[in-house]
JSON list of C-alpha atoms in Angstrom, two decimals:
[
{"chain": "A", "resi": 1, "resn": "MET", "atom": "CA", "xyz": [17.86, -2.98, -4.45]},
{"chain": "A", "resi": 2, "resn": "ARG", "atom": "CA", "xyz": [17.44, 0.29, -6.29]},
{"chain": "A", "resi": 3, "resn": "ILE", "atom": "CA", "xyz": [14.19, 0.45, -8.27]},
{"chain": "A", "resi": 4, "resn": "LEU", "atom": "CA", "xyz": [13.08, 2.83, -11.00]},
{"chain": "A", "resi": 5, "resn": "LEU", "atom": "CA", "xyz": [9.30, 3.30, -10.83]},
{"chain": "A", "resi": 6, "resn": "VAL", "atom": "CA", "xyz": [7.82, 4.64, -14.09]},
{"chain": "A", "resi": 7, "resn": "GLU", "atom": "CA", "xyz": [4.22, 5.52, -13.26]},
{"chain": "A", "resi": 8, "resn": "ASP", "atom": "CA", "xyz": [2.17, 8.70, -13.81]},
{"chain": "A", "resi": 9, "resn": "ASP", "atom": "CA", "xyz": [-0.65, 7.93, -11.38]},
{"chain": "A", "resi": 10, "resn": "ARG", "atom": "CA", "xyz": [0.40, 9.62, -8.12]},
{"chain": "A", "resi": 11, "resn": "VAL", "atom": "CA", "xyz": [-1.76, 7.42, -5.90]},
{"chain": "A", "resi": 12, "resn": "ILE", "atom": "CA", "xyz": [-0.43, 4.17, -7.37]},
{"chain": "A", "resi": 13, "resn": "ALA", "atom": "CA", "xyz": [3.13, 5.50, -7.41]},
{"chain": "A", "resi": 14, "resn": "GLY", "atom": "CA", "xyz": [2.89, 6.55, -3.79]},
{"chain": "A", "resi": 15, "resn": "ALA", "atom": "CA", "xyz": [1.52, 3.19, -2.68]},
{"chain": "A", "resi": 16, "resn": "VAL", "atom": "CA", "xyz": [4.11, 1.20, -4.62]},
{"chain": "A", "resi": 17, "resn": "ARG", "atom": "CA", "xyz": [6.95, 3.39, -3.39]},
{"chain": "A", "resi": 18, "resn": "GLU", "atom": "CA", "xyz": [5.81, 3.10, 0.22]},
{"chain": "A", "resi": 19, "resn": "GLN", "atom": "CA", "xyz": [5.57, -0.69, -0.08]},
{"chain": "A", "resi": 20, "resn": "ALA", "atom": "CA", "xyz": [9.01, -1.08, -1.69]},
{"chain": "A", "resi": 21, "resn": "GLU", "atom": "CA", "xyz": [10.75, 1.35, 0.64]},
{"chain": "A", "resi": 22, "resn": "GLY", "atom": "CA", "xyz": [9.11, -0.34, 3.61]},
{"chain": "A", "resi": 23, "resn": "GLU", "atom": "CA", "xyz": [10.97, -3.50, 2.55]},
{"chain": "A", "resi": 24, "resn": "GLY", "atom": "CA", "xyz": [14.28, -1.65, 2.40]},
{"chain": "A", "resi": 25, "resn": "HIS", "atom": "CA", "xyz": [14.47, -0.92, -1.33]},
{"chain": "A", "resi": 26, "resn": "SER", "atom": "CA", "xyz": [15.33, 2.53, -2.65]},
{"chain": "A", "resi": 27, "resn": "VAL", "atom": "CA", "xyz": [12.92, 3.91, -5.23]},
{"chain": "A", "resi": 28, "resn": "ASP", "atom": "CA", "xyz": [13.36, 6.67, -7.82]},
{"chain": "A", "resi": 29, "resn": "HIS", "atom": "CA", "xyz": [10.07, 7.79, -9.36]},
{"chain": "A", "resi": 30, "resn": "ALA", "atom": "CA", "xyz": [9.62, 9.00, -12.94]},
{"chain": "A", "resi": 31, "resn": "ALA", "atom": "CA", "xyz": [6.16, 10.11, -14.12]},
{"chain": "A", "resi": 32, "resn": "ARG", "atom": "CA", "xyz": [7.25, 10.38, -17.76]},
{"chain": "A", "resi": 33, "resn": "LEU", "atom": "CA", "xyz": [9.35, 8.31, -20.15]},
{"chain": "A", "resi": 34, "resn": "ASP", "atom": "CA", "xyz": [11.82, 11.14, -20.77]},
{"chain": "A", "resi": 35, "resn": "ALA", "atom": "CA", "xyz": [12.44, 11.37, -17.02]},
{"chain": "A", "resi": 36, "resn": "ALA", "atom": "CA", "xyz": [12.93, 7.60, -16.92]},
{"chain": "A", "resi": 37, "resn": "ASP", "atom": "CA", "xyz": [15.54, 7.85, -19.70]},
{"chain": "A", "resi": 38, "resn": "ASP", "atom": "CA", "xyz": [17.36, 10.57, -17.75]},
{"chain": "A", "resi": 39, "resn": "ALA", "atom": "CA", "xyz": [17.36, 8.40, -14.61]},
{"chain": "A", "resi": 40, "resn": "LEU", "atom": "CA", "xyz": [18.73, 5.38, -16.49]},
{"chain": "A", "resi": 41, "resn": "ALA", "atom": "CA", "xyz": [21.52, 7.52, -17.91]},
{"chain": "A", "resi": 42, "resn": "THR", "atom": "CA", "xyz": [22.76, 8.48, -14.45]},
{"chain": "A", "resi": 43, "resn": "ALA", "atom": "CA", "xyz": [22.16, 5.43, -12.22]},
{"chain": "A", "resi": 44, "resn": "HIS", "atom": "CA", "xyz": [22.21, 1.64, -12.27]},
{"chain": "A", "resi": 45, "resn": "TYR", "atom": "CA", "xyz": [18.95, -0.05, -11.28]},
{"chain": "A", "resi": 46, "resn": "GLY", "atom": "CA", "xyz": [18.21, -3.55, -10.11]},
{"chain": "A", "resi": 47, "resn": "LEU", "atom": "CA", "xyz": [14.65, -3.36, -11.43]},
{"chain": "A", "resi": 48, "resn": "ILE", "atom": "CA", "xyz": [12.27, -1.19, -13.44]},
{"chain": "A", "resi": 49, "resn": "LEU", "atom": "CA", "xyz": [8.54, -1.10, -12.64]},
{"chain": "A", "resi": 50, "resn": "LEU", "atom": "CA", "xyz": [6.94, 0.12, -15.88]},
{"chain": "A", "resi": 51, "resn": "ASP", "atom": "CA", "xyz": [3.46, 1.44, -16.62]},
{"chain": "A", "resi": 52, "resn": "LEU", "atom": "CA", "xyz": [2.46, 1.20, -20.28]},
{"chain": "A", "resi": 53, "resn": "MET", "atom": "CA", "xyz": [0.41, 4.38, -20.67]},
{"chain": "A", "resi": 54, "resn": "LEU", "atom": "CA", "xyz": [2.51, 7.47, -19.88]},
{"chain": "A", "resi": 55, "resn": "PRO", "atom": "CA", "xyz": [1.82, 11.15, -20.70]},
{"chain": "A", "resi": 56, "resn": "ASP", "atom": "CA", "xyz": [4.62, 11.30, -23.26]},
{"chain": "A", "resi": 57, "resn": "GLY", "atom": "CA", "xyz": [4.23, 7.89, -24.87]},
{"chain": "A", "resi": 58, "resn": "ARG", "atom": "CA", "xyz": [3.72, 4.16, -24.56]},
{"chain": "A", "resi": 59, "resn": "GLY", "atom": "CA", "xyz": [5.81, 1.91, -22.36]},
{"chain": "A", "resi": 60, "resn": "LEU", "atom": "CA", "xyz": [6.34, -0.87, -24.90]},
{"chain": "A", "resi": 61, "resn": "PRO", "atom": "CA", "xyz": [8.45, 1.16, -27.38]},
{"chain": "A", "resi": 62, "resn": "PHE", "atom": "CA", "xyz": [10.46, 2.37, -24.38]},
{"chain": "A", "resi": 63, "resn": "LEU", "atom": "CA", "xyz": [11.01, -1.25, -23.30]},
{"chain": "A", "resi": 64, "resn": "ARG", "atom": "CA", "xyz": [11.94, -2.38, -26.82]},
{"chain": "A", "resi": 65, "resn": "ALA", "atom": "CA", "xyz": [14.46, 0.46, -27.11]},
{"chain": "A", "resi": 66, "resn": "LEU", "atom": "CA", "xyz": [15.90, -0.52, -23.73]},
{"chain": "A", "resi": 67, "resn": "ARG", "atom": "CA", "xyz": [16.48, -4.09, -24.88]},
{"chain": "A", "resi": 68, "resn": "ALA", "atom": "CA", "xyz": [17.72, -3.01, -28.31]},
{"chain": "A", "resi": 69, "resn": "ARG", "atom": "CA", "xyz": [20.59, -1.08, -26.74]},
{"chain": "A", "resi": 70, "resn": "GLY", "atom": "CA", "xyz": [21.57, -4.12, -24.67]},
{"chain": "A", "resi": 71, "resn": "ASP", "atom": "CA", "xyz": [20.14, -3.01, -21.32]},
{"chain": "A", "resi": 72, "resn": "ALA", "atom": "CA", "xyz": [19.19, -6.20, -19.45]},
{"chain": "A", "resi": 73, "resn": "THR", "atom": "CA", "xyz": [17.73, -4.50, -16.36]},
{"chain": "A", "resi": 74, "resn": "PRO", "atom": "CA", "xyz": [14.78, -6.61, -15.14]},
{"chain": "A", "resi": 75, "resn": "VAL", "atom": "CA", "xyz": [11.40, -5.08, -15.98]},
{"chain": "A", "resi": 76, "resn": "ILE", "atom": "CA", "xyz": [8.00, -5.75, -14.43]},
{"chain": "A", "resi": 77, "resn": "ILE", "atom": "CA", "xyz": [5.11, -4.21, -16.34]},
{"chain": "A", "resi": 78, "resn": "MET", "atom": "CA", "xyz": [2.28, -2.77, -14.24]},
{"chain": "A", "resi": 79, "resn": "THR", "atom": "CA", "xyz": [-0.77, -1.89, -16.33]},
{"chain": "A", "resi": 80, "resn": "ALA", "atom": "CA", "xyz": [-4.55, -1.94, -16.63]},
{"chain": "A", "resi": 81, "resn": "LEU", "atom": "CA", "xyz": [-4.25, -3.60, -20.07]},
{"chain": "A", "resi": 82, "resn": "ASP", "atom": "CA", "xyz": [-5.49, -7.06, -19.16]},
{"chain": "A", "resi": 83, "resn": "GLN", "atom": "CA", "xyz": [-6.03, -8.93, -22.42]},
{"chain": "A", "resi": 84, "resn": "VAL", "atom": "CA", "xyz": [-3.99, -12.06, -23.08]},
{"chain": "A", "resi": 85, "resn": "SER", "atom": "CA", "xyz": [-2.69, -10.41, -26.27]},
{"chain": "A", "resi": 86, "resn": "ASP", "atom": "CA", "xyz": [-1.45, -7.45, -24.20]},
{"chain": "A", "resi": 87, "resn": "ARG", "atom": "CA", "xyz": [0.43, -9.77, -21.85]},
{"chain": "A", "resi": 88, "resn": "ILE", "atom": "CA", "xyz": [1.99, -11.69, -24.72]},
{"chain": "A", "resi": 89, "resn": "GLU", "atom": "CA", "xyz": [3.08, -8.45, -26.40]},
{"chain": "A", "resi": 90, "resn": "GLY", "atom": "CA", "xyz": [4.61, -7.16, -23.17]},
{"chain": "A", "resi": 91, "resn": "LEU", "atom": "CA", "xyz": [6.54, -10.33, -22.45]},
{"chain": "A", "resi": 92, "resn": "ASN", "atom": "CA", "xyz": [7.72, -10.59, -26.06]},
{"chain": "A", "resi": 93, "resn": "ALA", "atom": "CA", "xyz": [8.94, -6.99, -25.89]},
{"chain": "A", "resi": 94, "resn": "GLY", "atom": "CA", "xyz": [11.34, -8.02, -23.14]},
{"chain": "A", "resi": 95, "resn": "ALA", "atom": "CA", "xyz": [9.44, -7.77, -19.86]},
{"chain": "A", "resi": 96, "resn": "ASP", "atom": "CA", "xyz": [10.28, -10.27, -17.13]},
{"chain": "A", "resi": 97, "resn": "ASP", "atom": "CA", "xyz": [6.83, -10.19, -15.59]},
{"chain": "A", "resi": 98, "resn": "TYR", "atom": "CA", "xyz": [3.42, -8.64, -16.23]},
{"chain": "A", "resi": 99, "resn": "LEU", "atom": "CA", "xyz": [1.14, -7.46, -13.44]},
{"chain": "A", "resi": 100, "resn": "VAL", "atom": "CA", "xyz": [-2.41, -6.27, -14.13]},
{"chain": "A", "resi": 101, "resn": "LYS", "atom": "CA", "xyz": [-3.89, -3.36, -12.18]},
{"chain": "A", "resi": 102, "resn": "PRO", "atom": "CA", "xyz": [-5.41, -3.33, -9.66]},
{"chain": "A", "resi": 103, "resn": "PHE", "atom": "CA", "xyz": [-3.02, -5.64, -7.85]},
{"chain": "A", "resi": 104, "resn": "ASP", "atom": "CA", "xyz": [-2.22, -6.53, -4.26]},
{"chain": "A", "resi": 105, "resn": "LEU", "atom": "CA", "xyz": [0.96, -4.87, -3.05]},
{"chain": "A", "resi": 106, "resn": "SER", "atom": "CA", "xyz": [2.10, -8.08, -1.36]},
{"chain": "A", "resi": 107, "resn": "GLU", "atom": "CA", "xyz": [1.90, -9.85, -4.73]},
{"chain": "A", "resi": 108, "resn": "LEU", "atom": "CA", "xyz": [4.05, -7.12, -6.26]},
{"chain": "A", "resi": 109, "resn": "SER", "atom": "CA", "xyz": [6.60, -7.66, -3.48]},
{"chain": "A", "resi": 110, "resn": "ALA", "atom": "CA", "xyz": [6.67, -11.39, -4.17]},
{"chain": "A", "resi": 111, "resn": "ARG", "atom": "CA", "xyz": [7.17, -10.81, -7.90]},
{"chain": "A", "resi": 112, "resn": "ILE", "atom": "CA", "xyz": [9.98, -8.32, -7.23]},
{"chain": "A", "resi": 113, "resn": "GLY", "atom": "CA", "xyz": [11.71, -10.94, -5.08]},
{"chain": "A", "resi": 114, "resn": "ALA", "atom": "CA", "xyz": [11.26, -13.70, -7.65]},
{"chain": "A", "resi": 115, "resn": "VAL", "atom": "CA", "xyz": [12.65, -11.61, -10.52]},
{"chain": "A", "resi": 116, "resn": "SER", "atom": "CA", "xyz": [15.56, -10.47, -8.37]},
{"chain": "A", "resi": 117, "resn": "ARG", "atom": "CA", "xyz": [16.49, -14.05, -7.47]},
{"chain": "A", "resi": 118, "resn": "ARG", "atom": "CA", "xyz": [16.34, -15.20, -11.09]},
{"chain": "A", "resi": 119, "resn": "TYR", "atom": "CA", "xyz": [18.70, -12.45, -12.20]},
{"chain": "A", "resi": 120, "resn": "ALA", "atom": "CA", "xyz": [21.04, -13.21, -9.32]},
{"chain": "A", "resi": 121, "resn": "GLY", "atom": "CA", "xyz": [21.39, -16.72, -10.75]},
{"chain": "A", "resi": 122, "resn": "ASN", "atom": "CA", "xyz": [19.81, -18.46, -7.77]},
{"chain": "A", "resi": 123, "resn": "PRO", "atom": "CA", "xyz": [16.02, -18.89, -7.96]},
{"chain": "A", "resi": 124, "resn": "ASN", "atom": "CA", "xyz": [16.09, -20.86, -4.70]},
{"chain": "A", "resi": 125, "resn": "PRO", "atom": "CA", "xyz": [14.90, -18.51, -1.93]},
{"chain": "A", "resi": 126, "resn": "ARG", "atom": "CA", "xyz": [16.61, -20.61, 0.79]},
{"chain": "A", "resi": 127, "resn": "ILE", "atom": "CA", "xyz": [20.35, -20.29, 1.28]},
{"chain": "A", "resi": 128, "resn": "ALA", "atom": "CA", "xyz": [22.67, -21.88, 3.85]},
{"chain": "A", "resi": 129, "resn": "LEU", "atom": "CA", "xyz": [25.78, -20.01, 4.98]},
{"chain": "A", "resi": 130, "resn": "GLY", "atom": "CA", "xyz": [27.66, -21.72, 7.79]},
{"chain": "A", "resi": 131, "resn": "ASP", "atom": "CA", "xyz": [25.29, -21.84, 10.76]},
{"chain": "A", "resi": 132, "resn": "LEU", "atom": "CA", "xyz": [23.03, -19.30, 9.03]},
{"chain": "A", "resi": 133, "resn": "SER", "atom": "CA", "xyz": [19.86, -20.31, 7.24]},
{"chain": "A", "resi": 134, "resn": "VAL", "atom": "CA", "xyz": [18.30, -17.61, 5.06]},
{"chain": "A", "resi": 135, "resn": "ASP", "atom": "CA", "xyz": [14.84, -17.67, 3.52]},
{"chain": "A", "resi": 136, "resn": "ILE", "atom": "CA", "xyz": [14.92, -14.64, 1.23]},
{"chain": "A", "resi": 137, "resn": "ALA", "atom": "CA", "xyz": [11.30, -14.90, 0.08]},
{"chain": "A", "resi": 138, "resn": "ALA", "atom": "CA", "xyz": [9.95, -15.03, 3.64]},
{"chain": "A", "resi": 139, "resn": "ARG", "atom": "CA", "xyz": [12.69, -12.74, 4.97]},
{"chain": "A", "resi": 140, "resn": "HIS", "atom": "CA", "xyz": [13.40, -15.20, 7.74]},
{"chain": "A", "resi": 141, "resn": "LEU", "atom": "CA", "xyz": [16.90, -15.76, 9.12]},
{"chain": "A", "resi": 142, "resn": "THR", "atom": "CA", "xyz": [18.15, -18.19, 11.71]},
{"chain": "A", "resi": 143, "resn": "ARG", "atom": "CA", "xyz": [21.61, -18.50, 13.26]},
{"chain": "A", "resi": 144, "resn": "GLY", "atom": "CA", "xyz": [22.35, -21.78, 14.97]},
{"chain": "A", "resi": 145, "resn": "GLY", "atom": "CA", "xyz": [18.63, -22.54, 14.88]},
{"chain": "A", "resi": 146, "resn": "ARG", "atom": "CA", "xyz": [17.63, -19.26, 16.53]},
{"chain": "A", "resi": 147, "resn": "THR", "atom": "CA", "xyz": [15.65, -16.60, 14.68]},
{"chain": "A", "resi": 148, "resn": "VAL", "atom": "CA", "xyz": [17.53, -13.37, 14.00]},
{"chain": "A", "resi": 149, "resn": "ALA", "atom": "CA", "xyz": [15.56, -10.19, 13.32]},
{"chain": "A", "resi": 150, "resn": "LEU", "atom": "CA", "xyz": [16.87, -7.84, 10.64]},
{"chain": "A", "resi": 151, "resn": "THR", "atom": "CA", "xyz": [15.67, -4.37, 9.68]},
{"chain": "A", "resi": 152, "resn": "ALA", "atom": "CA", "xyz": [14.47, -3.73, 6.14]},
{"chain": "A", "resi": 153, "resn": "ARG", "atom": "CA", "xyz": [17.76, -2.08, 5.14]},
{"chain": "A", "resi": 154, "resn": "GLU", "atom": "CA", "xyz": [19.78, -4.90, 6.72]},
{"chain": "A", "resi": 155, "resn": "TRP", "atom": "CA", "xyz": [17.81, -7.37, 4.59]},
{"chain": "A", "resi": 156, "resn": "VAL", "atom": "CA", "xyz": [18.59, -5.43, 1.41]},
{"chain": "A", "resi": 157, "resn": "LEU", "atom": "CA", "xyz": [22.26, -5.28, 2.40]},
{"chain": "A", "resi": 158, "resn": "LEU", "atom": "CA", "xyz": [22.36, -9.02, 3.10]},
{"chain": "A", "resi": 159, "resn": "GLU", "atom": "CA", "xyz": [20.63, -9.80, -0.19]},
{"chain": "A", "resi": 160, "resn": "ALA", "atom": "CA", "xyz": [23.21, -7.67, -2.02]},
{"chain": "A", "resi": 161, "resn": "PHE", "atom": "CA", "xyz": [26.01, -9.81, -0.56]},
{"chain": "A", "resi": 162, "resn": "LEU", "atom": "CA", "xyz": [24.16, -13.09, -1.20]},
{"chain": "A", "resi": 163, "resn": "GLN", "atom": "CA", "xyz": [23.62, -12.16, -4.84]},
{"chain": "A", "resi": 164, "resn": "LYS", "atom": "CA", "xyz": [27.38, -11.75, -5.36]},
{"chain": "A", "resi": 165, "resn": "PRO", "atom": "CA", "xyz": [29.03, -14.23, -2.98]},
{"chain": "A", "resi": 166, "resn": "GLY", "atom": "CA", "xyz": [32.75, -13.65, -2.61]},
{"chain": "A", "resi": 167, "resn": "GLN", "atom": "CA", "xyz": [32.68, -10.58, -4.84]},
{"chain": "A", "resi": 168, "resn": "LEU", "atom": "CA", "xyz": [33.87, -7.20, -3.59]},
{"chain": "A", "resi": 169, "resn": "LEU", "atom": "CA", "xyz": [31.11, -4.62, -3.23]},
{"chain": "A", "resi": 170, "resn": "SER", "atom": "CA", "xyz": [32.22, -1.01, -2.93]},
{"chain": "A", "resi": 171, "resn": "LYS", "atom": "CA", "xyz": [30.70, 1.43, -0.49]},
{"chain": "A", "resi": 172, "resn": "ALA", "atom": "CA", "xyz": [29.25, 3.40, -3.43]},
{"chain": "A", "resi": 173, "resn": "ALA", "atom": "CA", "xyz": [27.62, 0.26, -4.89]},
{"chain": "A", "resi": 174, "resn": "LEU", "atom": "CA", "xyz": [25.97, -0.53, -1.56]},
{"chain": "A", "resi": 175, "resn": "GLU", "atom": "CA", "xyz": [24.77, 3.06, -1.14]},
{"chain": "A", "resi": 176, "resn": "GLU", "atom": "CA", "xyz": [23.18, 2.87, -4.59]},
{"chain": "A", "resi": 177, "resn": "LYS", "atom": "CA", "xyz": [21.22, -0.22, -3.57]},
{"chain": "A", "resi": 178, "resn": "LEU", "atom": "CA", "xyz": [20.02, 1.32, -0.31]},
{"chain": "A", "resi": 179, "resn": "TYR", "atom": "CA", "xyz": [19.24, 4.92, -1.19]},
{"chain": "A", "resi": 180, "resn": "SER", "atom": "CA", "xyz": [17.38, 6.89, -3.87]},
{"chain": "A", "resi": 181, "resn": "PHE", "atom": "CA", "xyz": [18.44, 10.14, -5.59]},
{"chain": "A", "resi": 182, "resn": "ASP", "atom": "CA", "xyz": [16.83, 12.43, -3.03]},
{"chain": "A", "resi": 183, "resn": "ALA", "atom": "CA", "xyz": [18.13, 10.66, 0.07]},
{"chain": "A", "resi": 184, "resn": "GLU", "atom": "CA", "xyz": [20.73, 12.34, 2.27]},
{"chain": "A", "resi": 185, "resn": "VAL", "atom": "CA", "xyz": [23.42, 9.79, 3.10]},
{"chain": "A", "resi": 186, "resn": "GLU", "atom": "CA", "xyz": [25.93, 10.30, 5.90]},
{"chain": "A", "resi": 187, "resn": "SER", "atom": "CA", "xyz": [29.54, 9.41, 5.07]},
{"chain": "A", "resi": 188, "resn": "ASN", "atom": "CA", "xyz": [29.62, 6.50, 7.54]},
{"chain": "A", "resi": 189, "resn": "THR", "atom": "CA", "xyz": [26.12, 5.12, 6.93]},
{"chain": "A", "resi": 190, "resn": "ILE", "atom": "CA", "xyz": [27.27, 1.94, 5.16]},
{"chain": "A", "resi": 191, "resn": "GLU", "atom": "CA", "xyz": [29.86, 1.25, 7.84]},
{"chain": "A", "resi": 192, "resn": "VAL", "atom": "CA", "xyz": [27.14, 1.52, 10.49]},
{"chain": "A", "resi": 193, "resn": "HIS", "atom": "CA", "xyz": [24.80, -0.86, 8.63]},
{"chain": "A", "resi": 194, "resn": "VAL", "atom": "CA", "xyz": [27.58, -3.40, 8.01]},
{"chain": "A", "resi": 195, "resn": "SER", "atom": "CA", "xyz": [28.67, -3.24, 11.66]},
{"chain": "A", "resi": 196, "resn": "ARG", "atom": "CA", "xyz": [25.13, -3.92, 12.87]},
{"chain": "A", "resi": 197, "resn": "LEU", "atom": "CA", "xyz": [24.72, -6.75, 10.38]},
{"chain": "A", "resi": 198, "resn": "ARG", "atom": "CA", "xyz": [27.99, -8.33, 11.52]},
{"chain": "A", "resi": 199, "resn": "LYS", "atom": "CA", "xyz": [26.81, -8.32, 15.13]},
{"chain": "A", "resi": 200, "resn": "LYS", "atom": "CA", "xyz": [23.73, -10.29, 14.11]},
{"chain": "A", "resi": 201, "resn": "LEU", "atom": "CA", "xyz": [25.34, -12.68, 11.60]},
{"chain": "A", "resi": 202, "resn": "GLY", "atom": "CA", "xyz": [28.78, -13.16, 13.12]},
{"chain": "A", "resi": 203, "resn": "ALA", "atom": "CA", "xyz": [31.87, -11.02, 12.62]},
{"chain": "A", "resi": 204, "resn": "GLU", "atom": "CA", "xyz": [33.43, -13.50, 10.17]},
{"chain": "A", "resi": 205, "resn": "VAL", "atom": "CA", "xyz": [30.53, -13.47, 7.68]},
{"chain": "A", "resi": 206, "resn": "ILE", "atom": "CA", "xyz": [31.33, -10.10, 6.07]},
{"chain": "A", "resi": 207, "resn": "VAL", "atom": "CA", "xyz": [34.96, -9.35, 5.23]},
{"chain": "A", "resi": 208, "resn": "THR", "atom": "CA", "xyz": [36.29, -5.78, 4.97]},
{"chain": "A", "resi": 209, "resn": "GLU", "atom": "CA", "xyz": [38.80, -4.95, 2.24]},
{"chain": "A", "resi": 210, "resn": "ARG", "atom": "CA", "xyz": [40.11, -1.65, 3.57]},
{"chain": "A", "resi": 211, "resn": "GLY", "atom": "CA", "xyz": [39.72, 1.22, 1.16]},
{"chain": "A", "resi": 212, "resn": "LEU", "atom": "CA", "xyz": [37.90, -1.01, -1.33]},
{"chain": "A", "resi": 213, "resn": "GLY", "atom": "CA", "xyz": [34.67, -2.31, 0.18]},
{"chain": "A", "resi": 214, "resn": "TYR", "atom": "CA", "xyz": [33.14, -5.49, 1.58]},
{"chain": "A", "resi": 215, "resn": "ARG", "atom": "CA", "xyz": [32.52, -9.05, 0.50]},
{"chain": "A", "resi": 216, "resn": "LEU", "atom": "CA", "xyz": [30.71, -12.10, 1.80]},
{"chain": "A", "resi": 217, "resn": "ALA", "atom": "CA", "xyz": [33.07, -14.71, 3.21]},
{"chain": "A", "resi": 218, "resn": "ALA", "atom": "CA", "xyz": [33.30, -18.07, 1.44]},
{"chain": "A", "resi": 219, "resn": "ARG", "atom": "CA", "xyz": [30.59, -20.50, 2.48]}
]
């Protein structure tokens, strides 16, 4: 998915970005709240990772304003504020999760996955699709009982289809999930990823609607 990381600490931001991108997510980084607002005005995000202490203000008013204007983008707060009252305030402001610094990057990955599944309407990490068995949390896939290895980007692509079964996903929508603002994307990149995924899952699993996009076949 495409993630907006709002964090002014370069070391933390770099580590979080590397972790998320290593799992196939695309990450746009904003070190200030005004830059985060600009990013939200120009792109759709599957998740916001939000620090609470930014150079140009506090994260909680930013979050409250986000919710007040009807933006339901999932938000995970990442902060050094560790009091119970801080956590309660953050969750009541509209956060979906609250992670106290310092944290283990693998725990952040697990929380990103859990929030993503909840918003997709299916908190169950295990999904059956024909002879395919998918464990999203463990990123483990079998086809006819045999393990199938996917790349990080192939996992993100598969998760995008699983989150919207039967729905048409345009090429532009898939590019937005896979790549950040500064990424250079070739015109046929999505076609290449889909083709490789089909070879691993079975040609019938992903249906092409020519000129429109792709959709997951009915289970």
